[in-house]
Tab-separated table of N, CA and C and ligand atoms in Angstrom:
chain	number	residue	atom	x	y	z
S	1	MET	N	0.855	-1.447	0.074
S	1	MET	CA	0.483	0.109	-0.392
S	1	MET	C	1.359	1.394	0.246
S	2	ASN	N	0.427	2.129	-1.121
S	2	ASN	CA	1.305	3.666	-0.726
S	2	ASN	C	0.738	4.733	0.290
S	3	ASP	N	1.988	5.019	0.771
S	3	ASP	CA	0.927	5.461	1.711
S	3	ASP	C	1.235	7.567	1.875
S	4	LYS	N	1.972	7.510	0.191
S	4	LYS	CA	2.201	9.049	0.242
S	4	LYS	C	0.946	9.499	-1.520
S	5	THR	N	1.394	11.113	-1.220
S	5	THR	CA	1.134	11.314	-2.665
S	5	THR	C	1.350	12.625	-2.304
S	6	LEU	N	1.200	13.824	-3.700
S	6	LEU	CA	1.548	14.382	-4.033
S	6	LEU	C	0.641	16.314	-4.052
S	7	ALA	N	1.110	16.844	-2.768
S	7	ALA	CA	-0.030	18.143	-3.633
S	7	ALA	C	1.108	19.276	-3.855
S	8	ILE	N	-0.070	20.353	-4.409
S	8	ILE	CA	0.552	21.000	-4.662
S	8	ILE	C	-0.067	22.466	-4.013
S	9	LEU	N	-0.134	23.590	-3.595
S	9	LEU	CA	-0.788	24.985	-3.016
S	9	LEU	C	-0.717	25.315	-4.378
S	10	LYS	N	-1.188	26.017	-5.452
S	10	LYS	CA	-0.877	26.516	-6.411
S	10	LYS	C	-0.723	28.255	-6.194
S	11	PRO	N	-0.586	28.633	-7.313
S	11	PRO	CA	-0.540	30.478	-7.787
S	11	PRO	C	-1.133	30.396	-6.940
S	12	ASP	N	-2.831	30.213	-7.247
S	12	ASP	CA	-3.475	30.813	-7.068
S	12	ASP	C	-3.952	31.536	-4.926
S	13	CYS	N	-3.233	29.724	-4.224
S	13	CYS	CA	-3.235	29.789	-2.990
S	13	CYS	C	-1.929	30.718	-2.599
S	14	LEU	N	-1.166	30.701	-2.875
S	14	LEU	CA	-0.065	32.017	-2.197
S	14	LEU	C	-0.567	33.516	-3.180
S	15	GLU	N	-0.690	33.563	-4.068
S	15	GLU	CA	-0.778	35.083	-4.577
S	15	GLU	C	-2.399	35.133	-3.000
S	16	ARG	N	-3.633	34.520	-2.310
S	16	ARG	CA	-4.021	35.262	-1.942
S	16	ARG	C	-3.814	35.140	-0.583
S	17	ASN	N	-2.059	34.542	0.052
S	17	ASN	CA	-1.888	34.426	1.135
S	17	ASN	C	-2.899	33.105	2.029
S	18	LEU	N	-2.637	32.908	1.040
S	18	LEU	CA	-4.104	31.289	2.184
S	18	LEU	C	-2.989	30.260	2.192
S	19	THR	N	-1.803	30.231	2.152
S	19	THR	CA	-0.729	29.624	2.529
S	19	THR	C	-0.687	29.272	3.821
S	20	GLY	N	-0.461	29.657	4.829
S	20	GLY	CA	-0.972	29.041	5.615
S	20	GLY	C	-2.024	28.036	6.456
S	21	ILE	N	-3.577	29.032	6.051
S	21	ILE	CA	-4.535	28.187	6.180
S	21	ILE	C	-4.635	26.628	5.561
S	22	ALA	N	-3.946	26.038	4.513
S	22	ALA	CA	-4.274	25.890	3.514
S	22	ALA	C	-3.106	24.571	4.644
S	23	ILE	N	-2.203	25.011	4.961
S	23	ILE	CA	-1.248	24.019	5.844
S	23	ILE	C	-1.876	23.529	6.488
S	24	ASP	N	-2.014	24.124	7.592
S	24	ASP	CA	-2.762	24.215	9.062
S	24	ASP	C	-4.216	22.941	8.315
S	25	PHE	N	-4.985	22.923	7.527
S	25	PHE	CA	-5.868	22.826	7.104
S	25	PHE	C	-5.476	21.260	6.406
S	26	ILE	N	-4.614	20.804	6.240
S	26	ILE	CA	-3.899	19.664	5.706
S	26	ILE	C	-3.229	18.614	7.144
S	27	LEU	N	-2.432	19.969	7.298
S	27	LEU	CA	-2.180	19.387	8.975
S	27	LEU	C	-3.110	18.365	9.868
S	28	ASN	N	-4.376	19.392	9.642
S	28	ASN	CA	-5.832	18.901	10.692
S	28	ASN	C	-5.986	18.326	10.533
S	29	LYS	N	-6.112	17.658	9.279
S	29	LYS	CA	-6.708	16.238	8.651
S	29	LYS	C	-5.470	14.665	8.205
S	30	GLY	N	-4.627	15.205	9.396
S	30	GLY	CA	-3.797	14.547	9.918
S	30	GLY	C	-2.669	14.075	8.645
S	31	PHE	N	-2.656	14.470	8.019
S	31	PHE	CA	-1.243	14.505	7.069
S	31	PHE	C	-0.022	15.254	7.637
S	32	LYS	N	1.256	14.083	7.493
S	32	LYS	CA	2.346	14.046	7.949
S	32	LYS	C	3.208	15.254	6.805
S	33	ILE	N	3.619	16.233	6.831
S	33	ILE	CA	4.792	16.467	5.384
S	33	ILE	C	6.064	15.798	5.554
S	34	LYS	N	5.939	15.570	4.620
S	34	LYS	CA	6.989	15.141	4.708
S	34	LYS	C	8.362	15.713	3.383
S	35	ALA	N	8.107	17.012	2.964
S	35	ALA	CA	8.360	17.033	2.033
S	35	ALA	C	7.831	18.356	1.312
S	36	MET	N	8.542	19.659	1.108
S	36	MET	CA	7.749	20.652	0.856
S	36	MET	C	8.503	21.456	0.489
S	37	LYS	N	8.385	22.263	-1.354
S	37	LYS	CA	9.467	23.458	-1.204
S	37	LYS	C	8.715	23.961	-2.131
S	38	MET	N	9.470	25.601	-2.231
S	38	MET	CA	8.377	26.524	-2.978
S	38	MET	C	9.583	26.716	-4.333
S	39	LEU	N	8.776	27.270	-5.799
S	39	LEU	CA	9.001	27.191	-6.470
S	39	LEU	C	8.145	28.060	-7.666
S	40	HIS	N	8.522	28.230	-9.017
S	40	HIS	CA	8.429	29.052	-9.752
S	40	HIS	C	7.940	28.448	-11.013
S	41	MET	N	7.359	27.614	-11.834
S	41	MET	CA	7.057	27.092	-12.582
S	41	MET	C	7.246	27.187	-14.256
S	42	SER	N	7.353	26.989	-14.997
S	42	SER	CA	8.290	27.528	-16.521
S	42	SER	C	6.576	27.111	-16.526
S	43	LYS	N	6.794	27.606	-17.876
S	43	LYS	CA	5.848	26.521	-18.825
S	43	LYS	C	5.904	25.080	-19.077
S	44	ALA	N	7.220	25.156	-19.658
S	44	ALA	CA	7.942	23.568	-19.962
S	44	ALA	C	7.382	23.147	-18.891
S	45	ASP	N	7.707	23.335	-17.271
S	45	ASP	CA	7.349	22.430	-16.165
S	45	ASP	C	5.772	22.135	-16.402
S	46	ALA	N	5.338	23.087	-16.812
S	46	ALA	CA	3.875	23.000	-16.080
S	46	ALA	C	3.372	22.236	-17.501
S	47	GLU	N	3.773	22.170	-18.800
S	47	GLU	CA	4.074	20.866	-19.810
S	47	GLU	C	3.773	19.792	-19.180
S	48	ARG	N	4.892	19.533	-18.538
S	48	ARG	CA	5.275	17.945	-18.675
S	48	ARG	C	4.634	17.331	-17.563
S	49	PHE	N	4.458	18.316	-16.485
S	49	PHE	CA	3.793	18.015	-15.059
S	49	PHE	C	2.537	17.522	-15.487
S	50	TYR	N	1.846	18.435	-16.859
S	50	TYR	CA	0.420	17.802	-16.819
S	50	TYR	C	0.107	18.095	-18.391
S	51	ALA	N	1.318	16.975	-18.827
S	51	ALA	CA	0.991	15.799	-19.928
S	51	ALA	C	-0.380	15.118	-20.485
S	52	VAL	N	-0.917	14.396	-19.117
S	52	VAL	CA	-2.116	14.223	-19.732
S	52	VAL	C	-3.189	15.039	-20.210
S	53	HIS	N	-3.192	16.204	-19.880
S	53	HIS	CA	-4.459	16.627	-19.746
S	53	HIS	C	-4.020	17.403	-21.304
S	54	LYS	N	-2.842	17.576	-22.174
S	54	LYS	CA	-2.202	17.495	-23.532
S	54	LYS	C	-3.570	17.673	-24.505
S	55	GLY	N	-3.926	18.546	-25.212
S	55	GLY	CA	-5.011	18.632	-26.011
S	55	GLY	C	-6.703	19.024	-25.792
S	56	LYS	N	-6.620	18.484	-24.165
S	56	LYS	CA	-8.459	19.692	-23.968
S	56	LYS	C	-8.021	21.012	-23.876
S	57	PRO	N	-9.441	21.538	-23.658
S	57	PRO	CA	-9.705	22.630	-24.455
S	57	PRO	C	-9.034	23.781	-23.462
S	58	PHE	N	-8.706	23.335	-21.701
S	58	PHE	CA	-8.681	23.981	-21.043
S	58	PHE	C	-7.055	23.783	-20.739
S	59	TYR	N	-6.248	23.364	-21.597
S	59	TYR	CA	-4.194	22.539	-21.037
S	59	TYR	C	-3.948	24.093	-21.021
S	60	ASP	N	-3.967	24.513	-22.551
S	60	ASP	CA	-2.638	26.309	-22.002
S	60	ASP	C	-3.175	26.894	-21.042
S	61	GLU	N	-4.519	27.038	-20.917
S	61	GLU	CA	-4.664	28.135	-19.704
S	61	GLU	C	-4.109	27.386	-18.624
S	62	LEU	N	-4.676	26.012	-18.712
S	62	LEU	CA	-3.913	26.347	-17.422
S	62	LEU	C	-2.505	25.679	-17.163
S	63	LEU	N	-1.836	25.820	-18.235
S	63	LEU	CA	-0.329	26.035	-18.192
S	63	LEU	C	0.025	27.339	-17.708
S	64	GLU	N	-0.651	28.794	-17.875
S	64	GLU	CA	-1.135	29.510	-18.303
S	64	GLU	C	-0.520	29.816	-16.461
S	65	TYR	N	-1.786	29.332	-16.172
S	65	TYR	CA	-2.052	29.690	-14.842
S	65	TYR	C	-0.857	29.221	-13.975
S	66	MET	N	-0.192	28.034	-14.214
S	66	MET	CA	0.361	27.575	-13.168
S	66	MET	C	1.537	27.894	-13.767
S	67	SER	N	2.143	27.964	-14.150
S	67	SER	CA	3.478	29.168	-14.401
S	67	SER	C	3.234	30.769	-14.299
S	68	SER	N	2.362	31.197	-13.477
S	68	SER	CA	1.719	32.163	-13.509
S	68	SER	C	2.545	32.968	-12.304
S	69	GLY	N	3.065	32.056	-11.320
S	69	GLY	CA	3.707	31.988	-10.137
S	69	GLY	C	4.337	31.870	-8.964
S	70	PRO	N	4.303	31.777	-8.135
S	70	PRO	CA	5.243	30.807	-7.245
S	70	PRO	C	4.208	29.491	-6.868
S	71	CYS	N	4.696	28.115	-6.285
S	71	CYS	CA	3.524	27.118	-5.983
S	71	CYS	C	4.640	26.520	-4.801
S	72	ILE	N	3.663	25.820	-4.240
S	72	ILE	CA	4.328	24.912	-3.293
S	72	ILE	C	4.143	24.116	-3.033
S	73	PRO	N	4.800	22.916	-3.929
S	73	PRO	CA	4.536	20.642	-3.741
S	73	PRO	C	5.243	20.228	-3.068
S	74	MET	N	4.000	19.586	-2.445
S	74	MET	CA	4.183	19.109	-1.292
S	74	MET	C	4.469	17.449	-1.481
S	75	VAL	N	4.922	16.349	-0.699
S	75	VAL	CA	4.745	14.960	-0.414
S	75	VAL	C	4.528	14.880	1.246
S	76	LEU	N	2.972	14.008	1.237
S	76	LEU	CA	2.231	13.877	2.536
S	76	LEU	C	1.403	12.962	2.337
S	77	GLU	N	1.838	12.991	3.349
S	77	GLU	CA	1.521	10.781	4.361
S	77	GLU	C	0.798	10.888	5.641
S	78	LYS	N	0.086	9.591	4.608
S	78	LYS	CA	-1.292	9.117	5.551
S	78	LYS	C	-1.823	7.801	5.105
S	79	GLU	N	-2.458	6.475	5.801
S	79	GLU	CA	-2.830	5.851	5.527
S	79	GLU	C	-3.832	6.654	4.057
S	80	ASN	N	-3.372	5.337	3.379
S	80	ASN	CA	-4.806	5.273	1.654
S	80	ASN	C	-4.465	7.281	1.207
S	81	ALA	N	-3.569	7.874	1.551
S	81	ALA	CA	-2.516	9.174	1.044
S	81	ALA	C	-3.802	9.925	-0.001
S	82	VAL	N	-3.653	9.215	-1.851
S	82	VAL	CA	-4.272	9.329	-2.624
S	82	VAL	C	-5.858	9.470	-2.104
S	83	GLU	N	-6.051	8.704	-2.067
S	83	GLU	CA	-7.399	8.797	-2.079
S	83	GLU	C	-8.035	10.143	-0.759
S	84	ALA	N	-7.495	9.910	0.175
S	84	ALA	CA	-7.720	10.737	1.520
S	84	ALA	C	-7.421	12.424	1.446
S	85	PHE	N	-6.526	11.933	0.532
S	85	PHE	CA	-6.850	13.866	0.213
S	85	PHE	C	-7.163	14.370	-0.801
S	86	ARG	N	-7.622	13.708	-1.501
S	86	ARG	CA	-8.786	14.039	-2.588
S	86	ARG	C	-9.879	14.036	-2.279
S	87	GLU	N	-10.415	13.133	-0.984
S	87	GLU	CA	-11.317	13.729	-0.436
S	87	GLU	C	-11.538	15.272	0.271
S	88	ALA	N	-10.782	15.301	0.887
S	88	ALA	CA	-9.832	16.062	1.590
S	88	ALA	C	-10.325	17.391	0.848
S	89	ILE	N	-9.632	17.591	-0.064
S	89	ILE	CA	-10.225	18.971	-1.255
S	89	ILE	C	-11.336	19.030	-2.086
S	90	GLY	N	-12.005	18.022	-2.155
S	90	GLY	CA	-12.892	17.510	-2.958
S	90	GLY	C	-12.642	17.921	-4.242
S	91	THR	N	-13.944	18.048	-5.451
S	91	THR	CA	-14.219	18.300	-6.960
S	91	THR	C	-13.216	18.938	-7.120
S	92	THR	N	-12.530	18.972	-8.289
S	92	THR	CA	-12.129	19.774	-9.502
S	92	THR	C	-12.690	21.183	-9.409
S	93	ASP	N	-13.545	21.393	-9.792
S	93	ASP	CA	-15.092	22.326	-9.750
S	93	ASP	C	-15.435	22.914	-7.866
S	94	PRO	N	-14.832	24.040	-7.670
S	94	PRO	CA	-15.250	24.072	-6.220
S	94	PRO	C	-16.527	24.192	-5.870
S	95	ARG	N	-17.571	24.639	-6.856
S	95	ARG	CA	-18.401	24.535	-6.944
S	95	ARG	C	-19.652	23.488	-6.337
S	96	LYS	N	-18.824	23.196	-6.931
S	96	LYS	CA	-19.473	21.132	-6.515
S	96	LYS	C	-18.785	19.976	-5.630
S	97	ALA	N	-17.756	20.585	-5.122
S	97	ALA	CA	-16.891	20.173	-4.116
S	97	ALA	C	-18.351	20.076	-2.344
S	98	ALA	N	-18.197	18.912	-1.724
S	98	ALA	CA	-17.994	18.831	-0.397
S	98	ALA	C	-18.512	20.010	0.274
S	99	GLU	N	-19.498	19.733	0.815
S	99	GLU	CA	-19.103	21.061	2.616
S	99	GLU	C	-17.605	20.153	2.980
S	100	ASN	N	-17.126	21.917	3.460
S	100	ASN	CA	-15.945	22.069	4.487
S	100	ASN	C	-14.794	21.523	3.799
S	101	THR	N	-14.899	21.137	3.049
S	101	THR	CA	-13.615	20.577	1.315
S	101	THR	C	-12.539	21.308	1.498
S	102	LEU	N	-11.189	21.607	0.772
S	102	LEU	CA	-9.856	22.682	0.865
S	102	LEU	C	-10.904	23.730	-0.088
S	103	ARG	N	-10.933	22.978	-1.198
S	103	ARG	CA	-11.411	23.982	-2.312
S	103	ARG	C	-13.120	24.092	-2.176
S	104	ARG	N	-14.042	23.819	-1.529
S	104	ARG	CA	-15.180	24.468	-1.873
S	104	ARG	C	-15.058	25.786	-0.522
S	105	LEU	N	-13.651	25.653	0.424
S	105	LEU	CA	-13.556	26.804	1.184
S	105	LEU	C	-13.135	27.871	0.794
S	106	TYR	N	-12.208	27.119	-0.233
S	106	TYR	CA	-11.373	28.083	-0.678
S	106	TYR	C	-11.334	28.813	-1.931
S	107	ALA	N	-12.046	27.837	-2.993
S	107	ALA	CA	-11.041	27.852	-4.344
S	107	ALA	C	-12.144	29.136	-4.910
S	108	LYS	N	-10.695	29.686	-6.035
S	108	LYS	CA	-11.558	30.437	-6.522
S	108	LYS	C	-13.091	30.463	-7.494
S	109	ASN	N	-11.852	29.179	-8.558
S	109	ASN	CA	-13.132	28.221	-9.881
S	109	ASN	C	-12.957	27.297	-10.039
S	110	MET	N	-13.166	27.123	-11.063
S	110	MET	CA	-12.381	25.486	-11.084
S	110	MET	C	-11.492	25.181	-12.202
S	111	GLN	N	-10.905	26.277	-12.324
S	111	GLN	CA	-9.132	26.832	-13.020
S	111	GLN	C	-8.603	27.140	-11.947
S	112	ARG	N	-8.579	28.091	-11.542
S	112	ARG	CA	-7.946	28.339	-9.893
S	112	ARG	C	-8.771	27.814	-8.669
S	113	ASN	N	-8.348	26.502	-8.744
S	113	ASN	CA	-8.776	25.549	-7.566
S	113	ASN	C	-7.794	25.174	-6.060
S	114	THR	N	-6.792	26.484	-6.081
S	114	THR	CA	-6.197	26.636	-4.684
S	114	THR	C	-5.534	25.122	-5.004
S	115	VAL	N	-5.486	23.531	-5.188
S	115	VAL	CA	-4.975	22.957	-4.498
S	115	VAL	C	-4.338	21.936	-5.947
S	116	HIS	N	-3.835	20.992	-5.915
S	116	HIS	CA	-4.064	19.437	-6.636
S	116	HIS	C	-3.296	18.991	-5.748
S	117	GLY	N	-3.745	17.387	-5.937
S	117	GLY	CA	-4.154	16.315	-5.187
S	117	GLY	C	-3.379	15.173	-6.045
S	118	SER	N	-2.623	14.411	-6.817
S	118	SER	CA	-2.441	12.993	-7.211
S	118	SER	C	-3.518	12.012	-7.427
S	119	ASP	N	-3.721	11.733	-8.648
S	119	ASP	CA	-4.946	10.916	-8.645
S	119	ASP	C	-4.971	9.495	-8.577
S	120	SER	N	-4.122	8.655	-8.382
S	120	SER	CA	-3.780	7.345	-8.267
S	120	SER	C	-2.236	7.659	-8.207
S	121	GLU	N	-2.104	6.370	-7.168
S	121	GLU	CA	-1.067	5.659	-6.306
S	121	GLU	C	0.395	5.734	-7.848
S	122	GLU	N	-0.248	5.653	-9.022
S	122	GLU	CA	1.038	5.514	-9.588
S	122	GLU	C	0.817	6.710	-10.271
S	123	ASN	N	0.205	8.349	-10.432
S	123	ASN	CA	0.096	8.815	-10.809
S	123	ASN	C	1.044	9.881	-9.427
S	124	ALA	N	1.043	8.905	-8.601
S	124	ALA	CA	1.203	9.729	-6.596
S	124	ALA	C	3.004	9.873	-6.893
S	125	GLN	N	3.685	8.814	-7.258
S	125	GLN	CA	4.357	8.042	-7.047
S	125	GLN	C	5.692	9.110	-8.904
S	126	LYS	N	4.951	8.279	-9.995
S	126	LYS	CA	5.561	9.911	-11.303
S	126	LYS	C	5.274	11.042	-10.401
S	127	GLU	N	4.288	12.107	-10.059
S	127	GLU	CA	4.222	13.192	-9.400
S	127	GLU	C	5.692	13.705	-8.438
S	128	ILE	N	5.118	12.445	-7.137
S	128	ILE	CA	6.225	12.456	-6.231
S	128	ILE	C	8.218	13.177	-7.031
S	129	ALA	N	7.812	12.471	-8.109
S	129	ALA	CA	9.669	12.077	-8.310
S	129	ALA	C	9.900	13.612	-9.356
S	130	PHE	N	8.602	13.550	-10.116
S	130	PHE	CA	8.835	14.596	-10.738
S	130	PHE	C	9.627	16.008	-9.672
S	131	PHE	N	9.291	16.517	-8.568
S	131	PHE	CA	9.577	17.826	-7.732
S	131	PHE	C	10.471	16.870	-6.826
S	132	PHE	N	10.460	15.740	-6.083
S	132	PHE	CA	11.487	15.320	-4.946
S	132	PHE	C	12.627	14.450	-5.628
S	133	PRO	N	13.686	14.093	-5.323
S	133	PRO	CA	14.586	13.689	-5.485
S	133	PRO	C	14.467	12.752	-3.975
S	134	LEU	N	14.591	11.764	-4.007
S	134	LEU	CA	14.639	11.018	-2.316
S	134	LEU	C	15.003	11.350	-1.265
S	135	LYS	N	16.470	12.297	-1.647
S	135	LYS	CA	17.027	12.512	-0.538
S	135	LYS	C	16.430	13.869	0.040
S	136	GLU	N	14.828	14.568	-0.566
S	136	GLU	CA	14.333	15.402	0.147
S	136	GLU	C	13.436	15.097	0.828
S	137	ILE	N	13.115	13.743	0.685
S	137	ILE	CA	11.792	13.568	1.452
S	137	ILE	C	12.323	12.729	2.922
S	138	MET	N	11.651	13.732	3.599
S	138	MET	CA	12.005	13.037	5.371
S	138	MET	C	11.721	11.398	5.965
S	139	LEU	N	12.650	11.523	6.741
S	139	LEU	CA	12.074	10.491	7.566
S	139	LEU	C	11.694	10.753	8.469
S	140	TYR	N	10.648	11.149	8.711
S	140	TYR	CA	10.313	10.795	10.627
S	140	TYR	C	9.177	10.608	10.761
P	1	UDP	N1	-8.989	22.831	-15.224
P	1	UDP	C1	-9.724	24.291	-15.830
P	1	UDP	N2	-10.808	23.226	-16.149
P	1	UDP	C2	-11.993	22.044	-16.778
P	1	UDP	C3	-11.103	20.994	-15.649
P	1	UDP	C4	-9.893	20.907	-15.534
P	1	UDP	O1	-9.147	24.959	-15.677
P	1	UDP	O2	-12.482	22.121	-16.970
P	1	UDP	C5	-7.448	23.067	-14.399
P	1	UDP	C6	-7.368	22.820	-12.908
P	1	UDP	O3	-7.002	23.321	-12.204
P	1	UDP	C7	-7.693	21.495	-12.803
P	1	UDP	C8	-6.243	20.757	-13.911
P	1	UDP	O4	-6.918	21.966	-14.955
P	1	UDP	O5	-7.249	20.991	-11.214
P	1	UDP	C9	-5.745	19.927	-13.697
P	1	UDP	O6	-7.318	18.670	-13.445
P	1	UDP	P1	-7.835	17.569	-13.695
P	1	UDP	O7	-9.416	17.247	-14.575
P	1	UDP	O8	-6.814	16.816	-13.306
P	1	UDP	O9	-8.224	18.034	-12.457
P	1	UDP	P2	-8.029	17.872	-10.659
P	1	UDP	O10	-7.895	16.304	-10.609
P	1	UDP	O11	-7.170	18.756	-10.160
P	1	UDP	O12	-9.433	17.818	-10.098
P	2	MG	MG1	-5.574	15.278	-12.356
């Protein structure tokens, strides 16, 4: 069983000074932060990270948005982390997200939805490796 997932506090989260609130929300849900950094994705970075969405109508704007400012990727650990984190953040469209999910509480809209969470264990492993070499993932 994989107990890790990749989260990203997206540019709108940092821009609106919600970083502390988002981290607090995540910790209060019982996730342990095993790695974290701040970086500004280039368009090429975003293109690689979101390669699965290439060709979709929202793809070009997604790349613009994700490279528009800094973001905070993190590795989170909890039992059944991928599913648990998706549940904690809510659906892609914040208006449809369940009550008290991170997106429902704080996201602006379908694109600027404040946070990313891996959607499968396989993708979690790939996405963690995209941002973090093994030595940057803490053992504690
Ligand atoms: N997105 C968008 N419009 C859409 C669908 C997605 O702008 O109609 C953006 C949004 O930021 C979303 C990201 O593209 O989080 C990736 O889409 P995905 O379907 O993977 O949603 P997620 O897994 O993030 O809920
Ligand atoms: Mg996704």
